[in-house]
Short mmCIF file of C-alpha atoms in Angstrom, two decimals:
data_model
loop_
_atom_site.label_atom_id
_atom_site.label_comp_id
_atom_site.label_asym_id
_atom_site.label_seq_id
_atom_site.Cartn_x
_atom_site.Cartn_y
_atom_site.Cartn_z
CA UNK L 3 -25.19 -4.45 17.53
CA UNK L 4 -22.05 -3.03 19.04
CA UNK L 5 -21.09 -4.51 22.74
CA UNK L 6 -20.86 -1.08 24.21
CA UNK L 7 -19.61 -2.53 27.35
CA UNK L 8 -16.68 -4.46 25.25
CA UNK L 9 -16.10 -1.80 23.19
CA UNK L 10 -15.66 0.94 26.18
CA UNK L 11 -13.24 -2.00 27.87
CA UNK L 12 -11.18 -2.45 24.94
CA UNK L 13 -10.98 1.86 24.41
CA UNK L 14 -9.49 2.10 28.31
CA UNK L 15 -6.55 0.80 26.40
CA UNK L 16 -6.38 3.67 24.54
CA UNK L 17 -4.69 7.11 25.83
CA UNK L 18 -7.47 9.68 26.78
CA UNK L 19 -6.41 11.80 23.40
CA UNK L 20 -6.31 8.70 21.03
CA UNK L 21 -9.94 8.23 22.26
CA UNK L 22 -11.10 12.10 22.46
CA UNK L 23 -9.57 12.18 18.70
CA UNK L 24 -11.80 9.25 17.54
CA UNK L 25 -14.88 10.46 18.48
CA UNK L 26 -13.93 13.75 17.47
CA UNK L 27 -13.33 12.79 13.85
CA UNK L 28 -16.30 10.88 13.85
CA UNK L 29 -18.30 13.81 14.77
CA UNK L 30 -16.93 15.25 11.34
CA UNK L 31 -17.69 11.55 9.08
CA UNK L 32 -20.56 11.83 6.76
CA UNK L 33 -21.74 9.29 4.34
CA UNK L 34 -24.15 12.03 2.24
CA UNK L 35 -21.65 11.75 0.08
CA UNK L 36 -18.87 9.42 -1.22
CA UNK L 37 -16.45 9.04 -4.31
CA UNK L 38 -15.52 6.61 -6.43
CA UNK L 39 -12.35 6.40 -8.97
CA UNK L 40 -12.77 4.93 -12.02
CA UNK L 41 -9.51 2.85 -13.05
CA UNK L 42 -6.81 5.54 -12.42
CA UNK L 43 -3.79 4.62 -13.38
CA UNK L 44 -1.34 6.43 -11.91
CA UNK L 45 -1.43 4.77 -8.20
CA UNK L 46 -0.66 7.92 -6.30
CA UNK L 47 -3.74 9.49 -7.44
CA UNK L 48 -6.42 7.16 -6.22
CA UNK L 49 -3.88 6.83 -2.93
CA UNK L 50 -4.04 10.91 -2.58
CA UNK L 51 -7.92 10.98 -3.34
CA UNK L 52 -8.41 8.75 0.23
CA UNK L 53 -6.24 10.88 1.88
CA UNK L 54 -8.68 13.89 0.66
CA UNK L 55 -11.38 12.01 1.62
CA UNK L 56 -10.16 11.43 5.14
CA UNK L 57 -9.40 15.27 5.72
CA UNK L 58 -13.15 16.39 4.45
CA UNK L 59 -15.02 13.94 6.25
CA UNK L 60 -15.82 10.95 3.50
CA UNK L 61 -16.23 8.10 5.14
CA UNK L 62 -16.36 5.50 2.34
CA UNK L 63 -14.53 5.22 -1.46
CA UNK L 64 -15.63 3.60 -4.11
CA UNK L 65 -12.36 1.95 -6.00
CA UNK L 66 -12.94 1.08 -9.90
CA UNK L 67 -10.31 -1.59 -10.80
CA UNK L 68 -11.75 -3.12 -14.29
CA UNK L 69 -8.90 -1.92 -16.03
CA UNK L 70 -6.00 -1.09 -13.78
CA UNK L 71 -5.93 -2.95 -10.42
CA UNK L 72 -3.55 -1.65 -7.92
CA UNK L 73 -2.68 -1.82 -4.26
CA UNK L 74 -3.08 1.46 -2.22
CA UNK L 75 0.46 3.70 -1.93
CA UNK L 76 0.29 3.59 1.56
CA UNK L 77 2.75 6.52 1.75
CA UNK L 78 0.39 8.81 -0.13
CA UNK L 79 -1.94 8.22 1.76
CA UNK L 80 -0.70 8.69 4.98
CA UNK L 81 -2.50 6.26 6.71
CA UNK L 82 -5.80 7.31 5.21
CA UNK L 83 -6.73 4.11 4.48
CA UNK L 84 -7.05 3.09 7.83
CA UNK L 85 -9.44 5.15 8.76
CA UNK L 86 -11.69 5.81 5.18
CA UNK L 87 -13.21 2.21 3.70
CA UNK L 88 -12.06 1.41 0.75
CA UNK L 89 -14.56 -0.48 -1.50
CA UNK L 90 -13.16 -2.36 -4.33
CA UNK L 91 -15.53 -3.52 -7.45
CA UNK L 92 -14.02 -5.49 -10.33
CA UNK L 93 -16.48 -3.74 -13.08
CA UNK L 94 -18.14 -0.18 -13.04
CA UNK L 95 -21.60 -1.65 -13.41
CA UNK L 96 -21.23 -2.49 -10.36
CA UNK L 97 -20.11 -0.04 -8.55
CA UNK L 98 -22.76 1.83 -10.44
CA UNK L 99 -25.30 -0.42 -9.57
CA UNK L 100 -24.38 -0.71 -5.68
CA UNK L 101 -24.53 3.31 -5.12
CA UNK L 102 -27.52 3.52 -6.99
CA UNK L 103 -29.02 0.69 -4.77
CA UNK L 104 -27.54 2.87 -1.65
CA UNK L 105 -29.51 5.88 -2.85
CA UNK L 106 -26.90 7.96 -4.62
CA UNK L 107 -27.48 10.38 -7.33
CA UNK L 108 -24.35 9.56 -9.57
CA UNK L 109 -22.37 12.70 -9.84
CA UNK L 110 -19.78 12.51 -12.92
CA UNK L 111 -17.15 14.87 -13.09
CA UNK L 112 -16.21 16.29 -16.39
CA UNK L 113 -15.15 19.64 -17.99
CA UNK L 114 -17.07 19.18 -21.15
CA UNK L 115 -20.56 18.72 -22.23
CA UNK L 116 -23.89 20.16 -20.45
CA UNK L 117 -21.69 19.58 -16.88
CA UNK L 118 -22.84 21.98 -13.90
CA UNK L 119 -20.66 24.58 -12.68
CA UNK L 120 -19.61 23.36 -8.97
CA UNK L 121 -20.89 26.64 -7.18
CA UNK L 122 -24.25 24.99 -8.81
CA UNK L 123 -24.75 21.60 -7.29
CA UNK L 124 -27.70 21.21 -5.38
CA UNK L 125 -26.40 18.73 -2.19
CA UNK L 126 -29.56 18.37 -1.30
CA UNK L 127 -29.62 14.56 -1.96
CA UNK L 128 -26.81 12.15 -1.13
CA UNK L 129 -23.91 12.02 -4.07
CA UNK L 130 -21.21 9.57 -5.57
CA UNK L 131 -18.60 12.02 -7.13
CA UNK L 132 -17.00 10.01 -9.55
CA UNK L 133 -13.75 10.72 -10.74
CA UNK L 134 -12.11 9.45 -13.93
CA UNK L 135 -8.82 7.94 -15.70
CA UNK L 136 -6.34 10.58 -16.17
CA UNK L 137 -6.33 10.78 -19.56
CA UNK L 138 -8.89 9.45 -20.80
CA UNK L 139 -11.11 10.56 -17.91
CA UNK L 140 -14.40 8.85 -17.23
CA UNK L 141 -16.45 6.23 -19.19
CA UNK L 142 -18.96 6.47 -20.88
CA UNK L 143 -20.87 3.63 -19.21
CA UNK L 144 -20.85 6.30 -16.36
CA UNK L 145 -21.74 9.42 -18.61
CA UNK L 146 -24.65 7.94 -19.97
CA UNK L 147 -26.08 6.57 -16.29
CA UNK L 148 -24.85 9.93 -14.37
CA UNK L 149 -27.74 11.93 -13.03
CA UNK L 150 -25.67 14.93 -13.03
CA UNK L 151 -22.44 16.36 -15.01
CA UNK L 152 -20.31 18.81 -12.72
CA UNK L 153 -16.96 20.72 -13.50
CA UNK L 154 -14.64 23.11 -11.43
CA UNK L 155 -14.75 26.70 -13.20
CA UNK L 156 -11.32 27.34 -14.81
CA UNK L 157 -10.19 30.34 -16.22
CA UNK L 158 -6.65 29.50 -17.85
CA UNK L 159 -5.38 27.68 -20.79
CA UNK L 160 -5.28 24.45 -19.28
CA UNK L 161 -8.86 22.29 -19.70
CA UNK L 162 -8.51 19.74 -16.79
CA UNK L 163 -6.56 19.50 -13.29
CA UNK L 164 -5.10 16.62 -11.64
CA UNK L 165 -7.66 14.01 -10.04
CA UNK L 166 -6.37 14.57 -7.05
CA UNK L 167 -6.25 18.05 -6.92
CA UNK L 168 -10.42 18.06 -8.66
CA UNK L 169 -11.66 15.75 -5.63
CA UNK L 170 -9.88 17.91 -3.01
CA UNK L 171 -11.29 21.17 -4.14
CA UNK L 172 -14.93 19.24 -4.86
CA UNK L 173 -15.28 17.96 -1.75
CA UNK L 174 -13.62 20.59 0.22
CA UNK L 175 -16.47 23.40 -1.44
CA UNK L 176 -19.52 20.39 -0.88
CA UNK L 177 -18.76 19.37 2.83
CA UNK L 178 -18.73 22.78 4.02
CA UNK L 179 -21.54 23.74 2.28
CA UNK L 180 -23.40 20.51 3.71
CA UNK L 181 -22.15 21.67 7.56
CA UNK L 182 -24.18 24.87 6.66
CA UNK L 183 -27.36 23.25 6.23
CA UNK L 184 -30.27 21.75 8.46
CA UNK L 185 -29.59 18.20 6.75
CA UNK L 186 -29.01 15.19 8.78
CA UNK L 187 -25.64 14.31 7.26
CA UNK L 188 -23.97 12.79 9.96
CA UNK L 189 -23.64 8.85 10.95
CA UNK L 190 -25.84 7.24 12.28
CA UNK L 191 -24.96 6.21 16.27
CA UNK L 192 -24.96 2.79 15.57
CA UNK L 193 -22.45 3.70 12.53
CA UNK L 194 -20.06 5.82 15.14
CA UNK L 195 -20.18 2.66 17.58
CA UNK L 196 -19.27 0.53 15.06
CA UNK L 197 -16.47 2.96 13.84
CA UNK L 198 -14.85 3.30 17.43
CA UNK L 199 -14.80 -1.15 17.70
CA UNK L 200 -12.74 -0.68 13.68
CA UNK L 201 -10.68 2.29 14.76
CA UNK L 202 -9.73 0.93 18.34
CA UNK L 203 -8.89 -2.66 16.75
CA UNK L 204 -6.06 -1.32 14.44
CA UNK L 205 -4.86 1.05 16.89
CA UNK L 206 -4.37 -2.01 19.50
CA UNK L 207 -2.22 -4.70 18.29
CA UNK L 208 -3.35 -7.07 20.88
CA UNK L 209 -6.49 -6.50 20.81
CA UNK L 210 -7.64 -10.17 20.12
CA UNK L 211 -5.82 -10.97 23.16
CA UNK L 212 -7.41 -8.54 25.24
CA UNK L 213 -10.77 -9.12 23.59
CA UNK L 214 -10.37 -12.80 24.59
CA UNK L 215 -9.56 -11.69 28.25
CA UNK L 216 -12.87 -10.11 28.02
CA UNK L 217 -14.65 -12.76 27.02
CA UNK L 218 -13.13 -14.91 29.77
CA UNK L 219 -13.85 -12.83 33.07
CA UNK L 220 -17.43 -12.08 31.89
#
């Protein structure tokens, strides 16, 4: 449980917009769905697929390193990763395995096969988009456990678009579909609490100081 009284203490060091803007955001987060990258190589790409996460609400992403392990390009992602949790996993059984546990219908992406047109997708039911090498694109460990196949309609000669590109236009068309609907896809208020403690932590660079303060005068 969150120490609302700390928590409030330790935001009055924060300028009245820095705090508006964090609960403001949060009022945006979901967890309904999330996304998970399955050993991209190409580092900018899993770095640019936080920063779409960030902008359309994703709270948490699901990072596949089996193959290729890589630190986040902090300068794609613009800070993203400060403010979207990143969830490493060594192996995609897993990762698999934890989302399932969570209560996610796995959600591959893929242009070929029986996939489902985007437009489709029932969001009904909370999803893991999962998004694949860029090549090779995703495994078939994931294929065969995926309780849906979707694709982006295409119309031109080229087959595939960049992963970065496929999450942003994915989760851009399922978030505001999901804001139209009756579902409860927000955080939880125990979840925003929590959220505001992270968020107001990295913003103050003393805060361990001023935590300790706290501690001291109660």
């Amino acid at each position: 449980m969150i120490d609302i009284k700390l928590l409030e203490y330790l935001e009055s060091f924060l300028t009245p917009r820095r705090q508006g803007l964090n609960k403001k955001v949060l009022e945006q987060r979901t967890n309904h769905f999330t996304v998970a990258v399955e050993d991209v190589y190409q580092l900018h790409n899993t770095s640019a697929v936080i920063r779409s996460c960030d902008v359309f609400g994703i709270q948490n992403v699901h990072v596949i390193e089996e193959i290729n392990a890589k630190r986040i390009d902090r300068e794609i992602a613009m800070g993203a990763q400060k403010w979207v949790d990143v969830n490493r996993y060594s192996t995609t059984k897993e990762c698999l395995t934890t989302l399932q546990n969570k209560g996610y219908q796995i959600v591959a992406t893929t242009p070929h096969d029986d996939s489902k047109v985007l437009q489709g997708f029932n969001i009904d039911k909370p999803a893991a988009f999962f998004f694949g090498r860029e090549q090779q694109g995703l495994s078939d460990q994931v294929l065969e456990m995926a309780d849906a196949r979707l694709h982006i309609p295409m119309v031109g000669f080229t087959e595939s678009l960049n992963i970065s590109v496929s999450a942003a236009i994915i989760l851009q068309h399922v978030t505001s579909t999901l804001k139209e609907t009756s579902i409860n896809w927000q955080l939880s208020e125990e979840e925003k609490l929590e959220k505001r403690m992270e968020w107001a932590k990295k913003v103050i660079k003393s805060h361990e100081q001023i935590i300790a303060r706290y501690h001291e005068n109660e």
